[in-house]
XYZ file of C-alpha atoms in Angstrom:
429
model
C 0.000 0.000 0.000
C 2.830 2.377 0.918
C 4.574 1.674 -2.435
C 1.304 2.286 -4.300
C 0.852 5.649 -2.583
C 4.408 6.660 -3.442
C 3.863 5.753 -7.098
C 0.599 7.673 -7.167
C 2.317 10.725 -5.645
C 5.089 10.491 -8.217
C 2.557 10.297 -11.042
C 0.676 13.275 -9.640
C 3.907 15.225 -9.419
C 4.795 14.389 -13.016
C 1.340 15.375 -14.223
C 1.650 18.617 -12.290
C 4.960 19.345 -13.974
C 3.447 18.621 -17.375
C 0.605 21.038 -16.685
C 3.176 23.792 -16.058
C 4.991 23.361 -19.394
C 6.275 26.740 -20.643
C 5.240 27.438 -24.230
C 7.799 29.135 -26.430
C 7.367 30.601 -29.901
C 8.249 27.197 -31.356
C 5.556 25.467 -29.260
C 2.750 27.793 -30.324
C 0.339 26.241 -32.856
C 1.150 27.494 -36.330
C -1.800 29.591 -37.447
C -1.519 33.157 -38.716
C -3.622 34.358 -35.790
C -1.251 32.776 -33.257
C 1.833 33.999 -35.081
C 0.314 37.477 -35.276
C -0.150 37.430 -31.496
C 3.488 36.447 -31.036
C 4.482 39.270 -33.401
C 2.591 41.848 -31.324
C 4.077 40.651 -28.039
C 7.602 40.626 -29.450
C 7.146 44.084 -30.976
C 6.056 45.418 -27.591
C 9.044 43.717 -25.958
C 11.464 45.366 -28.408
C 9.726 48.658 -27.620
C 10.858 48.363 -24.001
C 14.383 49.096 -25.283
C 13.509 52.332 -27.131
C 11.173 55.138 -26.002
C 9.686 55.841 -29.454
C 9.645 52.430 -31.131
C 5.977 51.856 -30.333
C 4.166 54.688 -32.057
C 0.671 53.354 -31.306
C -0.826 50.354 -29.529
C -4.437 49.526 -28.788
C -4.369 45.778 -28.227
C -4.833 43.883 -24.935
C -3.349 45.834 -22.018
C -1.932 42.710 -20.388
C 0.372 42.108 -23.359
C 2.308 45.235 -22.481
C 4.165 43.767 -19.528
C 6.851 46.413 -19.018
C 9.448 43.653 -18.760
C 12.797 44.483 -20.381
C 13.872 41.138 -21.795
C 17.472 40.623 -22.987
C 17.945 41.544 -26.629
C 19.679 38.217 -27.359
C 16.592 36.405 -26.105
C 14.288 38.611 -28.176
C 16.423 38.099 -31.256
C 16.163 34.327 -30.877
C 12.375 34.465 -30.485
C 11.973 36.849 -33.441
C 14.127 34.558 -35.600
C 12.005 31.580 -34.568
C 8.821 33.514 -35.385
C 10.185 34.431 -38.801
C 11.047 30.789 -39.517
C 7.495 29.772 -38.649
C 6.069 32.500 -40.864
C 8.245 31.281 -43.719
C 7.020 27.702 -43.252
C 3.319 28.286 -42.747
C 0.992 27.722 -45.686
C -1.582 30.450 -46.258
C -4.555 30.719 -48.564
C -4.311 33.163 -51.512
C -6.600 35.661 -49.751
C -4.256 35.673 -46.738
C -1.025 35.915 -48.743
C -0.772 39.679 -48.229
C -1.339 39.297 -44.496
C 1.478 36.759 -44.273
C 3.802 38.884 -46.414
C 3.161 41.920 -44.224
C 3.989 39.942 -41.080
C 7.181 38.612 -42.634
C 8.492 42.020 -43.664
C 7.553 43.639 -40.351
C 9.155 40.807 -38.364
C 12.407 41.024 -40.350
C 12.632 44.720 -39.597
C 12.703 43.992 -35.852
C 15.964 42.077 -36.232
C 17.551 45.098 -37.923
C 16.250 47.448 -35.262
C 17.843 45.297 -32.568
C 21.161 45.715 -34.397
C 20.691 49.494 -34.289
C 19.888 49.383 -30.570
C 23.151 47.456 -30.145
C 24.897 50.245 -32.128
C 26.026 47.856 -34.860
C 27.081 49.680 -38.021
C 24.661 49.392 -40.938
C 24.996 51.492 -44.064
C 22.238 54.012 -44.779
C 20.932 52.109 -47.818
C 20.972 48.747 -46.011
C 19.157 50.274 -43.055
C 16.581 51.837 -45.376
C 15.944 48.552 -47.155
C 15.809 46.388 -44.044
C 13.720 48.773 -41.936
C 11.478 50.363 -44.571
C 11.572 47.936 -47.504
C 12.910 50.585 -49.901
C 16.107 52.385 -50.934
C 16.220 56.091 -51.775
C 17.636 57.261 -55.126
C 21.221 58.494 -54.906
C 20.638 62.238 -55.394
C 23.651 64.522 -55.956
C 24.253 68.261 -55.700
C 24.281 68.521 -59.504
C 20.611 67.520 -59.645
C 19.633 69.755 -56.728
C 21.503 72.731 -58.166
C 19.012 72.866 -61.050
C 16.254 73.896 -58.638
C 18.550 76.449 -56.992
C 19.232 78.053 -60.370
C 15.506 78.330 -61.012
C 14.842 79.811 -57.569
C 17.699 82.248 -58.048
C 15.707 83.908 -60.828
C 12.458 83.935 -58.815
C 13.560 85.296 -55.447
C 14.117 89.029 -54.928
C 17.030 90.588 -53.059
C 20.700 89.723 -52.765
C 22.646 86.975 -51.061
C 22.484 83.209 -51.362
C 19.321 81.448 -52.522
C 18.840 80.149 -48.978
C 19.138 83.632 -47.465
C 16.718 85.108 -49.987
C 14.256 82.255 -49.498
C 14.156 82.913 -45.761
C 13.703 86.642 -46.377
C 10.912 85.927 -48.868
C 8.916 83.589 -46.631
C 9.056 85.917 -43.613
C 5.973 87.645 -45.030
C 4.046 84.348 -44.858
C 4.508 83.524 -41.151
C 1.287 82.822 -39.249
C 1.185 85.193 -36.236
C 1.312 83.293 -32.959
C -2.035 84.639 -31.775
C -3.714 83.464 -34.992
C -2.088 80.032 -35.257
C -4.832 78.090 -33.490
C -7.681 79.543 -35.544
C -5.777 79.056 -38.818
C -4.806 75.489 -38.020
C -8.293 74.531 -36.850
C -9.797 76.006 -40.026
C -7.416 73.897 -42.118
C -8.253 70.762 -40.112
C -11.996 71.383 -40.398
C -11.782 71.763 -44.173
C -9.572 68.705 -44.686
C -11.902 66.664 -42.443
C -14.994 67.789 -44.365
C -13.399 66.944 -47.705
C -12.100 63.562 -46.506
C -15.478 62.475 -45.124
C -17.030 62.962 -48.553
C -15.035 59.953 -49.735
C -14.060 57.927 -46.647
C -16.515 56.622 -44.056
C -15.074 57.115 -40.595
C -16.407 55.947 -37.241
C -19.033 58.214 -35.675
C -16.931 58.804 -32.564
C -13.690 59.699 -34.372
C -12.071 62.819 -32.955
C -8.778 64.431 -32.014
C -7.204 66.945 -29.656
C -4.688 69.600 -30.738
C -1.745 70.632 -28.558
C 0.984 73.188 -29.210
C 4.373 72.043 -27.928
C 8.041 73.012 -27.993
C 11.528 71.524 -27.896
C 10.908 68.766 -30.455
C 12.908 67.584 -33.474
C 9.720 67.352 -35.579
C 7.219 69.982 -36.723
C 4.067 67.959 -36.098
C 3.092 64.571 -34.676
C 0.009 62.378 -34.483
C -0.271 60.150 -31.438
C -3.016 57.647 -32.249
C -4.710 56.396 -29.074
C -7.189 53.867 -30.472
C -10.980 53.958 -30.829
C -10.546 56.514 -33.666
C -9.019 59.136 -31.363
C -5.744 61.033 -31.902
C -3.643 63.619 -30.138
C -2.160 65.985 -32.732
C 0.822 68.030 -31.565
C 2.215 71.052 -33.415
C 5.744 72.227 -32.600
C 6.044 76.002 -32.216
C 9.839 76.182 -31.775
C 10.124 77.941 -35.131
C 7.829 80.262 -37.117
C 5.034 78.342 -38.855
C 4.434 79.406 -42.430
C 0.987 79.506 -43.980
C 1.590 76.465 -46.222
C 2.195 74.336 -43.137
C -1.386 74.801 -41.954
C -2.862 72.671 -44.747
C 0.189 70.395 -44.822
C 0.008 69.568 -41.106
C -3.789 69.386 -40.980
C -3.845 66.910 -43.847
C -0.675 64.977 -43.007
C -1.351 64.503 -39.294
C -5.140 64.454 -39.550
C -7.258 64.044 -42.681
C -6.624 61.939 -44.729
C -3.213 61.345 -43.121
C -2.145 59.556 -39.943
C -5.413 59.915 -38.045
C -7.432 58.421 -40.894
C -4.834 55.745 -41.703
C -4.799 54.433 -38.135
C -8.578 54.711 -37.806
C -9.133 52.660 -40.960
C -6.654 49.965 -39.907
C -8.390 49.676 -36.552
C -11.848 49.631 -38.130
C -11.250 47.224 -41.024
C -8.381 45.015 -39.890
C -8.322 44.871 -36.088
C -12.048 45.147 -35.362
C -13.369 43.898 -38.709
C -11.074 40.911 -39.377
C -9.491 40.327 -35.986
C -5.975 40.821 -37.371
C -4.334 41.767 -34.104
C -0.957 42.572 -35.690
C -2.374 45.911 -36.862
C -3.074 46.966 -33.272
C 0.612 47.817 -32.856
C 2.523 50.312 -34.962
C 6.324 50.052 -34.612
C 7.671 53.382 -35.857
C 10.915 52.080 -37.321
C 9.324 49.520 -39.627
C 8.042 49.140 -43.223
C 4.623 50.376 -42.121
C 6.075 53.870 -41.737
C 6.889 54.265 -45.423
C 3.204 53.858 -46.233
C 2.130 55.939 -43.226
C 4.330 58.921 -44.080
C 4.095 58.491 -47.844
C 0.307 58.294 -47.863
C 0.060 61.237 -45.450
C 2.171 63.380 -47.790
C 0.394 62.202 -50.932
C -2.928 62.707 -49.182
C -2.318 66.457 -48.997
C -2.670 66.679 -52.777
C -5.596 64.255 -52.811
C -7.658 66.260 -50.325
C -6.501 69.624 -51.688
C -5.892 69.561 -55.466
C -3.639 72.480 -56.362
C -6.241 74.886 -57.752
C -8.665 74.188 -54.893
C -5.923 74.636 -52.312
C -4.950 78.011 -53.786
C -8.556 79.169 -53.683
C -9.148 77.941 -50.124
C -6.010 79.621 -48.840
C -6.817 82.841 -50.652
C -10.417 82.913 -49.391
C -9.953 81.521 -45.878
C -6.473 80.939 -44.459
C -4.607 84.039 -45.641
C -7.345 86.374 -44.328
C -7.537 84.426 -41.034
C -3.789 84.820 -40.620
C -3.911 88.486 -41.592
C -1.655 87.874 -44.615
C -1.809 89.456 -48.066
C -3.982 87.095 -50.131
C -2.811 88.695 -53.393
C 0.530 86.923 -52.898
C -0.884 83.379 -52.775
C 0.067 82.533 -56.365
C 3.690 83.684 -56.195
C 4.114 81.994 -52.820
C 3.017 78.638 -54.219
C 5.015 79.044 -57.414
C 8.123 79.304 -55.234
C 6.970 76.381 -53.063
C 6.484 74.216 -56.156
C 10.078 74.743 -57.281
C 11.356 74.241 -53.743
C 9.631 70.836 -53.724
C 12.243 69.681 -56.257
C 14.730 69.790 -53.372
C 12.797 67.321 -51.203
C 15.416 64.557 -51.568
C 18.143 66.805 -50.140
C 17.317 65.443 -46.666
C 18.051 61.918 -47.875
C 21.350 62.963 -49.444
C 22.528 64.653 -46.249
C 21.293 61.846 -43.990
C 23.019 59.198 -46.093
C 26.373 60.996 -46.092
C 26.162 61.863 -42.406
C 25.147 58.408 -41.184
C 27.694 56.719 -43.455
C 30.396 58.884 -41.870
C 31.252 60.886 -44.985
C 30.501 64.309 -43.442
C 30.528 65.792 -39.943
C 27.902 67.829 -38.089
C 28.986 71.198 -39.478
C 29.138 69.931 -43.062
C 25.678 68.382 -42.670
C 24.246 71.672 -41.363
C 25.823 73.604 -44.237
C 24.325 71.241 -46.817
C 20.912 71.442 -45.145
C 21.048 75.248 -45.156
C 22.010 75.315 -48.824
C 19.681 72.650 -50.197
C 16.673 72.644 -47.875
C 16.733 76.465 -47.755
C 16.393 76.834 -43.994
C 18.211 78.898 -41.378
C 21.223 77.442 -39.603
C 19.202 76.993 -36.416
C 16.481 75.132 -38.288
C 19.135 72.997 -40.010
C 20.517 72.040 -36.604
C 17.045 70.926 -35.556
C 16.771 68.888 -38.762
C 20.132 67.266 -38.078
C 18.765 66.397 -34.642
C 15.886 64.608 -36.376
C 18.355 62.671 -38.545
C 20.405 61.671 -35.502
C 17.300 60.509 -33.648
C 15.500 58.794 -36.515
C 18.283 57.960 -38.970
C 17.041 56.524 -42.294
C 13.432 57.363 -41.395
C 13.770 60.494 -43.567
C 13.193 58.432 -46.736
C 9.611 57.705 -45.735
C 8.388 61.232 -46.466
C 9.646 61.845 -50.004
C 10.308 58.334 -51.339
C 7.181 57.105 -49.577
C 5.116 59.820 -51.223
C 6.502 58.976 -54.659
C 5.916 55.221 -54.231
C 2.314 55.749 -53.072
C 1.648 58.245 -55.872
C 3.014 55.913 -58.556
C 1.133 52.913 -57.138
C -2.216 54.666 -57.111
C -1.890 56.532 -60.376
C -0.772 53.407 -62.266
C -3.992 51.716 -61.181
C -6.232 54.648 -62.049
C -7.982 54.013 -65.365
C -10.158 57.099 -65.698
C -7.984 59.294 -63.488
C -10.985 61.018 -61.938
C -10.801 62.550 -58.497
C -13.355 60.037 -57.183
C -11.310 57.121 -58.549
C -8.114 58.418 -56.933
C -9.941 58.717 -53.603
C -11.299 55.158 -53.923
C -7.837 53.714 -54.627
C -6.291 55.811 -51.867
C -8.803 54.775 -49.197
C -8.477 51.114 -50.246
C -4.710 51.301 -49.708
C -5.152 52.853 -46.261
C -7.624 50.149 -45.222
C -5.434 47.327 -46.623
C -1.823 48.458 -46.132
C 1.039 47.361 -48.363
C 4.759 47.728 -47.838
C 6.973 49.353 -50.465
C 7.912 46.095 -52.246
C 4.231 45.151 -52.447
C 3.526 48.417 -54.275
C 6.256 47.972 -56.900
């Protein structure tokens, strides 16, 4: 009897041990839903090592543990997850979901290398984090725009100096900034809602902040709510009202995140879209679509008219100068890849801080103080700069190649479809 009891106790102990088996990534059943859950948890864990890696999260609260796991351990689990994603068979309708998870998961391994301060060239970092490589722009190409601006801008001095003198007359007075910005947001929201159905409760709050390396930021909180922050460290020019309202709000980041939550997280139960890692392929679409969306919501002629009728008067600026202001802005846009050129050379160790600032002053046509802020952005966010200009061009080409009639309604339909069903850069090629 005593022996029988001992055996029974041993069996009970063994069964108890079996019931406490720890499940690793490899042990998790291989379904896309389970792998997506692992992806979210690992993304959040990587975010514990960087204050801005997690741009937005509205999944289960208990998944955000606050535990700072060793990077070597995270790397092993991410590698295992990627191997499972590569092995799993998916139906044709889920192929894009799988591909998105694969590309996003790969980017985490690269970001861990950056956290560990491992050297990665600018182009490799761009490709591995954002799924795209910026064209190799040189001064010779950028100088063409400078020559054109040289003939347009009055006064004497360098093109950069004259540009800054010229745009001084288009600064929004501090006491009028809130009313101008809110008018721009209201108009972009009204126009967007004509083509995109948003949740009834969608809303946002605007804050004016200082001491940031960016000019505007959307913090998406979930449930179709955003906090939009506008940096007032430097003068805000009238063109930035529509740009920021559309880029951060409608149909930019606020709408993009709202549609992902509505269609993918709530509609399909694809939990991977409840987390947005900033330094990942998702950002190229986020920033590129937000920039392209400015022209979608405000076609050039309509933007000119709206600014002339509404924003310039609200800001107390001379509305008769709208046309010349935007003619100069259009030429200046040809210099948009200057940021990428400077960032590439700086991060690859070809130029120092002072040389980077000088190039930014010359080719982005800003003051030295503003150039120093921009260099601060490059230091903090590295290859992220490609997402604005290259992202915009990739999104524009993708949508306009699909457009058959080229009508405004068709462009809106293709644009909103892309926001609701995101693609990375390679998927849009």
